[in-house]
XYZ file of C-alpha atoms in Angstrom:
680
model
C 0.000 0.000 0.000
C 1.261 3.475 -0.903
C -0.576 5.365 1.839
C -0.942 4.792 5.533
C -3.795 2.579 6.624
C -5.651 4.575 9.277
C -8.093 2.951 11.695
C -10.328 5.045 13.919
C -10.718 3.255 17.236
C -14.249 3.805 18.535
C -15.076 0.847 20.780
C -18.674 0.247 21.815
C -18.404 1.225 25.483
C -20.610 2.920 28.054
C -19.937 6.694 28.314
C -17.864 6.417 31.507
C -15.747 3.565 30.093
C -15.287 5.415 26.806
C -14.051 8.442 28.776
C -11.567 6.171 30.600
C -10.451 4.677 27.283
C -9.622 8.128 25.888
C -7.896 9.184 29.125
C -5.632 6.146 29.171
C -4.779 6.413 25.494
C -4.001 10.153 25.681
C -1.596 9.412 28.530
C -0.076 6.621 26.441
C 0.430 9.054 23.566
C 2.200 11.465 25.953
C 4.394 8.607 27.171
C 5.365 7.673 23.617
C 6.189 11.291 22.827
C 8.487 11.444 25.881
C 10.111 8.039 25.355
C 13.347 7.613 23.366
C 12.636 7.004 19.684
C 14.074 3.515 19.845
C 12.597 0.032 19.866
C 13.551 -0.334 23.529
C 11.866 2.989 24.325
C 8.619 1.937 22.638
C 8.762 -1.489 24.291
C 9.175 0.059 27.757
C 6.339 2.494 27.076
C 4.037 -0.351 26.024
C 4.940 -2.385 29.126
C 4.289 0.591 31.409
C 0.996 1.294 29.641
C -0.190 -2.263 30.226
C 0.920 -2.098 33.867
C -1.177 1.015 34.480
C -4.478 -0.641 33.612
C -3.694 -4.191 34.671
C -5.435 -3.578 38.016
C -8.711 -3.596 36.077
C -8.289 -7.383 35.782
C -9.412 -7.937 39.368
C -13.036 -9.197 39.266
C -13.904 -7.231 36.118
C -17.421 -6.769 34.815
C -18.234 -7.315 31.149
C -17.957 -3.559 30.626
C -14.522 -3.475 32.259
C -13.412 -6.441 30.134
C -14.487 -4.535 27.018
C -12.426 -1.543 28.183
C -9.455 -3.801 28.909
C -9.699 -5.403 25.480
C -9.814 -2.002 23.772
C -6.700 -0.844 25.632
C -4.782 -4.053 24.956
C -5.527 -3.812 21.229
C -4.056 -0.292 21.194
C -0.976 -1.556 23.055
C -0.575 -4.518 20.692
C -0.670 -2.400 17.560
C 1.705 0.263 18.870
C 4.084 -2.539 19.886
C 3.944 -3.775 16.301
C 4.977 -0.404 14.860
C 1.630 1.351 14.382
C 1.531 5.104 15.007
C -0.879 6.526 17.583
C -2.699 9.831 17.101
C -5.140 11.229 19.658
C -7.379 14.199 20.309
C -9.822 14.732 23.169
C -12.417 12.582 21.419
C -10.617 10.480 18.791
C -8.066 7.690 18.728
C -6.448 6.796 15.417
C -3.904 4.077 14.688
C -1.987 4.142 11.416
C 0.363 1.747 9.742
C 2.264 2.660 6.607
C 4.223 0.493 4.205
C 5.249 1.852 0.831
C 6.426 0.134 -2.300
C 9.566 2.261 -2.028
C 10.567 0.649 1.277
C 13.616 -1.528 0.868
C 13.319 -5.230 1.558
C 15.831 -4.922 4.390
C 13.810 -2.163 6.034
C 10.575 -4.137 5.751
C 12.264 -7.226 7.133
C 13.655 -5.303 10.079
C 10.256 -3.763 10.855
C 8.554 -7.180 10.877
C 11.390 -8.696 12.872
C 11.065 -6.023 15.550
C 7.327 -6.545 15.786
C 7.811 -10.272 16.383
C 10.556 -9.665 18.941
C 8.167 -7.640 21.102
C 5.964 -10.690 21.624
C 8.936 -13.074 21.853
C 10.629 -10.986 24.556
C 7.352 -10.637 26.426
C 7.122 -14.420 26.528
C 10.721 -14.760 27.718
C 9.946 -12.399 30.603
C 7.271 -14.747 31.905
C 8.592 -16.279 35.167
C 7.862 -19.886 34.134
C 9.623 -19.468 30.798
C 12.656 -17.730 32.297
C 12.887 -20.458 34.949
C 12.815 -23.131 32.227
C 15.622 -21.399 30.309
C 17.831 -21.068 33.388
C 17.113 -24.658 34.390
C 18.232 -25.959 30.995
C 21.473 -23.959 31.212
C 22.333 -25.302 34.665
C 24.503 -28.426 34.774
C 22.753 -31.383 36.333
C 23.483 -35.026 36.908
C 21.672 -37.206 34.377
C 21.918 -40.877 33.498
C 24.746 -39.876 31.119
C 26.735 -37.727 33.554
C 26.808 -33.990 34.221
C 25.144 -32.080 31.408
C 23.253 -28.931 30.480
C 21.892 -27.586 27.222
C 25.407 -26.284 26.531
C 26.460 -29.909 26.067
C 24.427 -29.877 22.849
C 26.065 -26.780 21.346
C 29.014 -27.244 18.982
C 32.185 -25.478 20.017
C 32.854 -22.960 17.263
C 36.621 -22.843 17.630
C 36.991 -26.610 17.267
C 34.623 -26.669 14.288
C 36.416 -23.777 12.584
C 39.814 -25.478 13.053
C 38.566 -28.737 11.519
C 36.942 -26.957 8.600
C 40.087 -24.908 8.003
C 42.094 -28.105 7.693
C 39.592 -29.349 5.138
C 40.097 -26.246 2.980
C 43.772 -27.131 2.696
C 42.938 -30.350 0.810
C 43.186 -29.726 -2.934
C 41.490 -32.920 -4.150
C 37.758 -32.209 -4.339
C 36.574 -35.719 -3.504
C 38.978 -36.057 -0.584
C 38.011 -32.608 0.704
C 34.293 -33.420 0.609
C 34.935 -36.691 2.442
C 36.767 -34.719 5.127
C 33.805 -32.353 5.396
C 31.593 -35.412 5.910
C 33.762 -36.430 8.849
C 33.611 -32.904 10.270
C 29.826 -32.467 10.099
C 27.752 -35.659 9.983
C 24.033 -34.789 10.110
C 21.219 -37.155 11.060
C 17.560 -36.770 12.024
C 16.073 -37.386 15.445
C 12.291 -37.267 15.875
C 11.057 -35.861 19.173
C 8.486 -38.070 20.875
C 6.816 -37.796 24.264
C 9.144 -39.058 26.980
C 12.101 -39.384 24.608
C 15.542 -38.859 26.141
C 18.817 -37.894 24.466
C 21.133 -40.920 24.431
C 24.189 -38.680 24.669
C 23.226 -36.331 27.512
C 20.172 -37.801 29.226
C 18.208 -34.569 28.641
C 14.565 -34.780 27.597
C 14.281 -34.363 23.826
C 11.194 -32.149 23.963
C 12.992 -29.827 26.409
C 15.988 -29.636 24.082
C 13.760 -28.742 21.148
C 11.779 -26.209 23.198
C 14.912 -24.471 24.498
C 16.341 -23.922 21.041
C 12.925 -22.833 19.728
C 13.094 -19.918 22.165
C 16.074 -18.541 20.180
C 13.729 -17.865 17.249
C 12.482 -14.368 16.435
C 8.870 -15.409 16.968
C 7.232 -16.451 20.237
C 6.811 -20.169 20.890
C 3.228 -21.360 20.557
C 1.839 -24.857 20.447
C -0.365 -25.606 17.457
C -3.438 -27.864 17.256
C -3.646 -30.881 15.005
C -0.858 -33.136 13.788
C 2.666 -32.135 14.726
C 6.156 -33.545 14.221
C 9.193 -32.013 15.952
C 12.654 -32.806 14.593
C 16.211 -32.300 15.808
C 19.011 -32.332 13.240
C 22.041 -33.713 15.098
C 25.764 -33.944 14.309
C 27.394 -37.300 15.070
C 30.849 -35.929 14.176
C 31.273 -34.185 17.561
C 30.961 -35.216 21.226
C 27.371 -35.366 22.531
C 26.063 -35.063 18.961
C 25.322 -31.319 19.097
C 22.163 -29.905 17.541
C 22.642 -28.455 14.060
C 19.104 -27.149 13.797
C 15.468 -27.769 14.582
C 12.336 -28.194 12.501
C 8.646 -28.848 12.987
C 5.833 -29.918 10.707
C 2.217 -29.115 11.530
C -1.219 -29.634 10.041
C -1.458 -27.656 6.818
C -3.606 -24.545 6.786
C -6.846 -25.288 4.956
C -7.145 -21.963 3.143
C -4.145 -20.686 1.205
C -5.224 -19.249 -2.129
C -1.792 -19.099 -3.794
C -1.008 -22.691 -2.858
C -4.476 -23.941 -3.798
C -4.216 -22.427 -7.272
C -0.875 -24.158 -7.788
C -2.233 -27.529 -6.671
C -5.477 -27.160 -8.612
C -7.754 -27.013 -5.570
C -9.207 -23.687 -6.610
C -12.546 -23.764 -8.402
C -11.119 -22.885 -11.816
C -7.958 -24.993 -11.924
C -9.296 -28.165 -10.344
C -12.572 -28.182 -12.240
C -10.763 -27.542 -15.528
C -8.340 -30.398 -14.848
C -11.087 -32.906 -14.094
C -13.567 -31.837 -16.754
C -10.924 -31.639 -19.476
C -11.585 -35.343 -20.120
C -15.333 -35.808 -20.830
C -15.209 -39.604 -20.693
C -17.390 -42.215 -18.980
C -14.446 -42.958 -16.715
C -14.380 -39.362 -15.459
C -18.150 -39.420 -14.886
C -17.866 -42.718 -13.003
C -15.102 -41.272 -10.822
C -17.232 -38.225 -9.962
C -20.205 -40.425 -9.015
C -17.974 -42.726 -6.945
C -16.451 -39.817 -5.005
C -19.904 -38.402 -4.319
C -21.510 -41.683 -3.204
C -18.546 -42.552 -1.010
C -18.953 -39.280 0.879
C -22.723 -39.628 1.242
C -22.356 -43.150 2.621
C -19.720 -41.945 5.111
C -22.153 -39.613 6.933
C -23.891 -40.948 10.062
C -27.658 -40.478 9.513
C -29.373 -42.744 12.054
C -30.457 -39.877 14.331
C -31.529 -37.765 11.343
C -33.757 -40.588 10.136
C -35.155 -41.146 13.651
C -36.077 -37.470 13.998
C -37.631 -37.272 10.537
C -35.117 -34.849 9.047
C -34.506 -37.301 6.212
C -35.687 -40.703 5.001
C -33.143 -43.195 3.767
C -34.359 -43.329 0.165
C -33.564 -39.595 -0.084
C -29.870 -40.489 0.162
C -30.143 -41.935 -3.370
C -33.149 -39.954 -4.598
C -32.868 -36.510 -2.984
C -35.186 -33.589 -3.678
C -34.876 -29.838 -3.270
C -37.016 -30.180 -0.133
C -34.517 -32.707 1.276
C -31.689 -30.214 0.960
C -33.778 -27.420 2.517
C -34.701 -29.537 5.570
C -31.065 -30.460 6.156
C -29.925 -26.845 5.979
C -32.629 -25.750 8.410
C -31.716 -28.504 10.870
C -28.026 -27.675 10.523
C -28.689 -24.057 11.480
C -30.783 -25.124 14.479
C -28.049 -27.498 15.680
C -25.245 -24.927 15.403
C -27.270 -22.464 17.446
C -27.670 -25.156 20.113
C -23.927 -25.759 20.005
C -23.216 -22.080 20.634
C -25.551 -22.118 23.627
C -24.366 -25.490 24.955
C -20.982 -26.455 23.428
C -20.785 -29.812 25.293
C -17.041 -29.426 25.857
C -16.926 -32.408 28.179
C -18.193 -34.685 25.421
C -15.612 -33.461 22.921
C -12.715 -33.703 25.356
C -13.520 -37.015 27.032
C -11.052 -39.768 26.134
C -9.773 -37.355 23.520
C -6.780 -39.395 22.367
C -7.783 -40.395 18.885
C -7.278 -44.110 18.456
C -8.677 -45.079 21.842
C -12.375 -44.452 21.203
C -15.030 -47.083 20.628
C -17.674 -46.867 17.923
C -20.219 -46.097 20.649
C -18.160 -43.076 21.686
C -17.863 -41.914 18.084
C -21.653 -42.144 17.754
C -22.080 -40.016 20.873
C -19.809 -37.394 19.327
C -21.653 -37.627 16.018
C -24.916 -36.864 17.828
C -23.450 -33.777 19.540
C -24.855 -30.401 18.500
C -21.610 -29.509 16.708
C -21.344 -32.616 14.570
C -25.082 -32.872 13.968
C -24.807 -29.392 12.463
C -21.752 -30.353 10.419
C -23.388 -33.554 9.183
C -26.537 -31.719 8.101
C -24.560 -29.058 6.258
C -22.264 -31.532 4.511
C -25.134 -33.849 3.601
C -27.121 -30.907 2.211
C -24.148 -29.994 0.016
C -23.633 -33.594 -1.140
C -27.289 -34.164 -1.976
C -27.394 -30.829 -3.792
C -24.488 -32.072 -5.916
C -26.382 -35.347 -6.390
C -29.329 -33.447 -7.891
C -27.064 -31.751 -10.434
C -25.172 -34.960 -11.267
C -28.504 -36.713 -11.856
C -29.517 -33.963 -14.251
C -26.250 -33.806 -16.211
C -24.454 -37.147 -15.843
C -27.231 -39.662 -16.476
C -26.285 -40.069 -20.150
C -22.639 -41.191 -20.279
C -22.222 -41.139 -24.050
C -19.231 -39.070 -25.141
C -21.326 -36.459 -26.920
C -23.668 -35.983 -23.985
C -20.766 -35.778 -21.540
C -18.919 -33.220 -23.650
C -22.007 -31.010 -23.578
C -22.642 -31.642 -19.868
C -19.054 -30.829 -18.906
C -19.524 -27.357 -20.420
C -22.504 -26.691 -18.134
C -21.886 -23.995 -15.531
C -24.158 -25.855 -13.078
C -22.107 -29.036 -13.371
C -18.866 -27.094 -13.089
C -20.158 -25.480 -9.887
C -21.140 -28.882 -8.471
C -17.724 -30.363 -9.286
C -16.120 -27.351 -7.590
C -18.151 -28.081 -4.444
C -17.100 -31.729 -4.539
C -13.463 -30.712 -4.964
C -13.637 -28.574 -1.821
C -14.790 -31.627 0.117
C -11.988 -33.715 -1.393
C -9.555 -30.978 -0.408
C -10.833 -30.949 3.188
C -9.975 -34.643 3.402
C -6.645 -34.657 1.566
C -5.183 -31.529 3.165
C -5.320 -33.268 6.537
C -3.574 -36.496 5.551
C -1.401 -35.842 2.477
C 0.408 -32.612 3.246
C 1.914 -30.689 6.143
C 3.255 -27.201 6.714
C 6.794 -26.451 7.799
C 6.153 -24.365 10.907
C 9.725 -24.243 12.248
C 12.910 -24.637 10.229
C 16.392 -23.320 10.821
C 19.955 -23.849 11.954
C 21.606 -22.902 15.234
C 24.974 -21.259 15.743
C 27.616 -21.974 14.635
C 26.022 -23.998 11.802
C 23.830 -21.070 10.701
C 26.938 -19.248 9.455
C 27.667 -22.305 7.282
C 24.240 -22.211 5.553
C 22.972 -24.884 7.909
C 19.449 -23.563 7.288
C 19.632 -24.988 3.763
C 20.667 -28.333 5.237
C 17.687 -28.417 7.614
C 15.338 -27.365 4.803
C 16.715 -30.046 2.492
C 16.587 -32.974 4.916
C 12.888 -32.304 5.559
C 12.428 -33.865 2.105
C 14.124 -37.069 3.262
C 12.266 -40.392 2.996
C 12.835 -40.655 6.752
C 10.265 -37.879 7.188
C 7.639 -39.388 4.877
C 8.041 -42.811 6.481
C 7.955 -41.469 10.035
C 4.771 -39.577 9.188
C 3.166 -42.706 7.724
C 4.145 -44.785 10.757
C 3.095 -42.226 13.353
C -0.319 -41.497 11.877
C -0.967 -44.726 9.991
C -3.250 -46.148 12.693
C -4.665 -42.901 14.043
C -8.406 -42.482 13.942
C -9.471 -39.257 12.260
C -11.318 -37.154 14.825
C -13.522 -35.238 12.412
C -14.127 -38.080 9.932
C -14.939 -40.496 12.766
C -17.292 -37.980 14.400
C -19.028 -37.470 11.047
C -19.339 -41.216 10.397
C -20.191 -42.382 13.909
C -17.544 -45.060 13.592
C -13.753 -45.223 13.710
C -12.219 -43.954 10.469
C -8.519 -44.437 9.744
C -7.205 -42.697 6.654
C -3.926 -43.851 5.192
C -1.487 -40.938 5.369
C 0.760 -40.241 2.388
C 2.898 -37.126 2.758
C 3.277 -35.822 -0.811
C 3.623 -32.074 -0.276
C 5.150 -29.632 2.192
C 4.096 -26.003 2.353
C 5.607 -23.037 4.130
C 5.991 -19.264 4.049
C 8.830 -16.857 4.631
C 8.725 -14.968 7.903
C 9.271 -11.716 6.078
C 8.004 -10.166 2.861
C 11.162 -11.108 0.994
C 12.452 -14.530 0.049
C 13.809 -16.749 2.824
C 17.518 -17.319 2.210
C 17.363 -20.876 3.561
C 14.758 -21.847 0.936
C 16.121 -19.892 -2.025
C 17.907 -21.868 -4.732
C 17.229 -25.249 -3.153
C 16.975 -27.384 -6.263
C 18.322 -30.906 -5.935
C 18.248 -33.295 -8.867
C 16.546 -36.318 -7.320
C 18.849 -38.797 -9.061
C 21.826 -37.234 -7.202
C 20.306 -38.324 -3.890
C 18.957 -41.726 -4.911
C 15.729 -40.573 -6.517
C 13.825 -40.591 -9.811
C 15.733 -39.411 -12.860
C 14.351 -36.252 -14.416
C 12.740 -34.978 -11.210
C 13.984 -32.548 -8.570
C 13.444 -31.490 -4.992
C 12.713 -27.791 -5.005
C 11.370 -25.102 -2.722
C 9.185 -23.518 -5.351
C 8.124 -19.902 -4.847
C 4.387 -19.762 -5.530
C 3.509 -16.122 -4.793
C 2.632 -13.974 -1.821
C 0.095 -14.359 0.955
C -2.434 -11.591 1.581
C -0.906 -10.533 4.924
C -3.871 -11.621 7.006
C -3.504 -13.196 10.434
C -3.384 -12.861 14.208
C 0.284 -12.953 15.245
C 0.219 -9.253 16.182
C -2.247 -9.823 19.032
C -0.703 -10.641 22.413
C -1.559 -13.578 24.643
C -3.133 -11.135 27.121
C -5.473 -9.834 24.432
C -6.474 -13.336 23.386
C -7.114 -14.350 27.026
C -9.387 -11.350 27.599
C -11.308 -12.146 24.410
C -11.822 -15.700 25.654
C -13.179 -14.498 28.997
C -15.427 -11.885 27.400
C -16.877 -14.312 24.865
C -17.545 -16.873 27.588
C -19.830 -14.361 29.297
C -21.936 -13.392 26.294
C -25.568 -14.424 26.601
C -26.152 -15.612 23.037
C -23.456 -18.264 23.055
C -20.026 -18.305 21.457
C -19.371 -19.041 17.817
C -15.887 -20.267 18.722
C -15.377 -22.602 21.678
C -11.894 -23.894 20.769
C -13.299 -27.332 20.032
C -11.541 -29.252 17.271
C -13.999 -29.524 14.405
C -15.649 -26.103 14.731
C -13.763 -24.808 11.706
C -10.432 -23.634 10.380
C -8.161 -21.307 12.408
C -10.186 -21.051 15.635
C -7.759 -18.498 17.104
C -8.335 -16.001 14.314
C -12.092 -16.580 14.372
C -12.112 -16.059 18.147
C -10.190 -12.782 17.800
C -12.555 -11.626 15.063
C -15.585 -12.416 17.219
C -14.112 -10.545 20.190
C -13.213 -7.454 18.154
C -16.669 -7.405 16.552
C -18.265 -7.699 19.982
C -16.771 -4.373 21.134
C -17.353 -2.615 17.834
C -13.778 -2.612 16.485
C -13.158 -3.202 12.733
C -11.913 -6.798 12.761
C -11.224 -6.993 9.007
C -8.852 -4.033 9.187
C -7.219 -5.067 12.449
C -6.540 -8.637 11.281
C -4.868 -7.379 8.095
C -1.343 -6.991 9.484
C 0.126 -6.249 6.036
C 3.053 -8.662 6.324
C 2.719 -10.381 2.930
C 4.884 -13.484 3.019
C 6.397 -15.556 0.234
C 4.523 -18.872 -0.139
C 6.547 -21.994 -0.973
C 5.551 -25.467 -2.073
C 7.781 -28.561 -1.912
C 6.532 -31.611 -3.776
C 7.677 -34.987 -2.432
C 5.909 -37.087 -5.071
C 5.838 -36.812 -8.839
C 2.044 -37.180 -8.866
C 1.329 -34.975 -5.830
C -1.427 -33.083 -7.646
C -3.274 -36.249 -8.611
C -3.011 -37.570 -5.045
C -4.234 -34.296 -3.542
C -7.114 -34.090 -6.025
C -8.083 -37.655 -5.145
C -7.647 -38.889 -8.714
C -4.805 -41.233 -7.700
C -4.156 -42.951 -4.361
C -0.627 -44.327 -4.648
C 2.109 -41.653 -4.549
C 5.166 -41.840 -6.802
C 7.744 -40.494 -4.365
C 10.694 -38.580 -5.800
C 13.143 -40.325 -3.475
C 13.484 -44.050 -2.854
C 11.660 -45.165 0.287
C 13.703 -48.368 0.689
C 16.560 -47.018 2.832
C 15.304 -43.826 4.462
C 18.399 -43.090 6.562
C 20.575 -43.483 3.482
C 18.375 -40.891 1.803
C 19.088 -38.423 4.621
C 22.822 -39.091 4.331
C 22.737 -38.519 0.560
C 20.933 -35.189 0.994
C 23.468 -34.154 3.662
C 26.334 -35.102 1.337
C 24.775 -32.991 -1.419
C 24.611 -30.040 0.995
C 28.285 -30.503 1.827
C 29.263 -30.498 -1.865
C 26.897 -27.756 -3.011
C 26.975 -25.240 -0.161
C 29.389 -26.063 2.651
C 32.449 -26.555 0.414
C 31.842 -23.208 -1.292
C 31.038 -21.378 1.937
C 34.010 -22.045 4.183
C 36.748 -20.401 2.023
C 34.916 -17.055 2.114
C 36.643 -14.331 4.144
C 35.417 -14.026 7.708
C 33.207 -17.142 7.724
C 35.404 -19.379 9.873
C 36.276 -16.436 12.128
C 32.555 -15.932 12.781
C 32.116 -19.655 13.476
C 35.003 -19.599 15.964
C 33.381 -16.837 18.044
C 30.854 -19.361 19.423
C 32.837 -20.565 22.410
C 31.856 -22.959 25.186
C 34.708 -21.828 27.407
C 33.534 -19.883 30.455
C 32.136 -17.327 30.305
C 30.141 -19.008 27.536
C 29.490 -16.792 24.518
C 27.480 -18.870 22.077
C 24.925 -17.873 19.461
C 22.694 -20.856 20.268
C 22.010 -19.544 23.773
C 18.661 -17.989 24.637
C 19.195 -14.354 25.592
C 16.710 -13.387 28.298
C 15.579 -9.751 27.975
C 16.184 -7.376 30.861
C 13.231 -6.665 33.113
C 11.371 -3.408 32.657
C 11.762 -0.939 35.487
C 10.728 2.213 33.625
C 8.833 4.676 35.858
C 5.191 5.376 35.165
C 4.443 8.515 33.182
C 0.729 8.448 34.008
C -0.996 11.086 36.059
C -4.466 11.420 37.490
C -6.948 13.057 35.140
C -8.989 15.546 37.191
C -11.136 16.788 34.331
């Protein structure tokens, strides 16, 4: 955007509370004007501002909660770089980003905004105690160790790499590099312990995650945490960390590339007007209709069984009406105990799945999905009854049929996105490996057959929570990881993903194919990262007190991105413009990484068996081959550069320890209050 985005903050508050809102914010504006024009100055001002109204948290009324939420939103946005303008009766927040801004400037602005939240988290007593506890030497089953035992000494590494540069023979030099840095993958599982140090693997991963620019948050859904270790040094230090999480359902740039969007996917499928295509469409539709639990709907007269094969317009209307009634009941009575009881998927009986299916939430979902499916059935009956080539060619040009196929594709997508792809949510190298382009190593080994096989093993027997609740019986879907997605943190390309193109045959894969982090486009800059945990907590409390029930109850199955929907609902409740406030403007680069040659066909549901790019026979060998490629392609070219090994050597484990992989705890804020009593 070329001009500043200005938002006028006029929360829906009682007159006295609105007066208090303006008083607090005017004082905040005075504080900002008096504070040093530095990031630290703004951060201290924000912390002091929050401290001044934190006393309102004690036994607050709904009105006080609304005031608190309004003030926290102002604090959040100022902390993220928004400008604050006030008069006696107006509050305006503005954020400007111009096309003329350099990439470095934009990156630094976004980085600073993330660091505000990250540092706030590190100041939390429990987090700081965890960090200090990990850095303290303790007696484990493997001797005396701390997290420092898992950091590579930079001086030793630099010396060994320097000796490698003195070898003139390329093959011999690369072999020496392989003996200096020997990467392997370690998957973090509950209760897992490091064989070298006796430290808990999840604690190791969590500690190093706190060195990231962004705050550490757990994510719902499927999750895989990975340590990349180095067996070439004592204790097998950590090269980097990574995490895969459930893929976001809505990502327009990615969906267009895959063919999940209405135009691309429909065009792909309807480009072949053959009886086989028509049969596939009917099979996909009938399979989904048969998968929906309908016993209670039949018992209550919402539908009769013959309507599942001979639906009418009235059938669809009744289902939609019942779905709306059920979702309203869910908002009034969310039945959280039912959804959380025995919640470990895989341990539930069919009777338990039926109880969940009959819940208000899943009754509503079943009615809505069944209404959509039977609506598609009506159109298929009209256009796909005659399967002669001529009739199909004409039918496939029908806008009604194209719309119905688009609806069916969205349902296919909802199924495949959960079992055939994941998002890279954490990926990067630690010091001193980051100086050696270790981020490209971590990015590359995520494409290893070890990852696809671990995913298949871990989730191969897991019952699908949503599918099982929709079917009223245990549903296990075979997972096949064929695609990874991710985004850059900033609005410019991520250096660790750029130029990663590995000919698959060089690492034991299919000739003529390649592993590549493909840049797909930019996201729209929409999200919730710029809202603090305090703001989210207040929204949760305020929504819980509303009389008409909550649209978002943080129950898995309510819909995509419950956090963002909860924030939207809270902002709307107090009259703030949620669409504008959720548009943070940080447009990120979207990447896609295909792991199978036929990933599109698998994700569209046209094919079931993936043709993986890399051989699945010896997964650990695949990781080693990718690591060897990294050593030849990037490490060998990196270490002769001036200053690189000197930078590596600065990471010392000699006391006092000065190492880039350490978590740096921010100093506590002791800035004096600049508030005064308003006597007007």
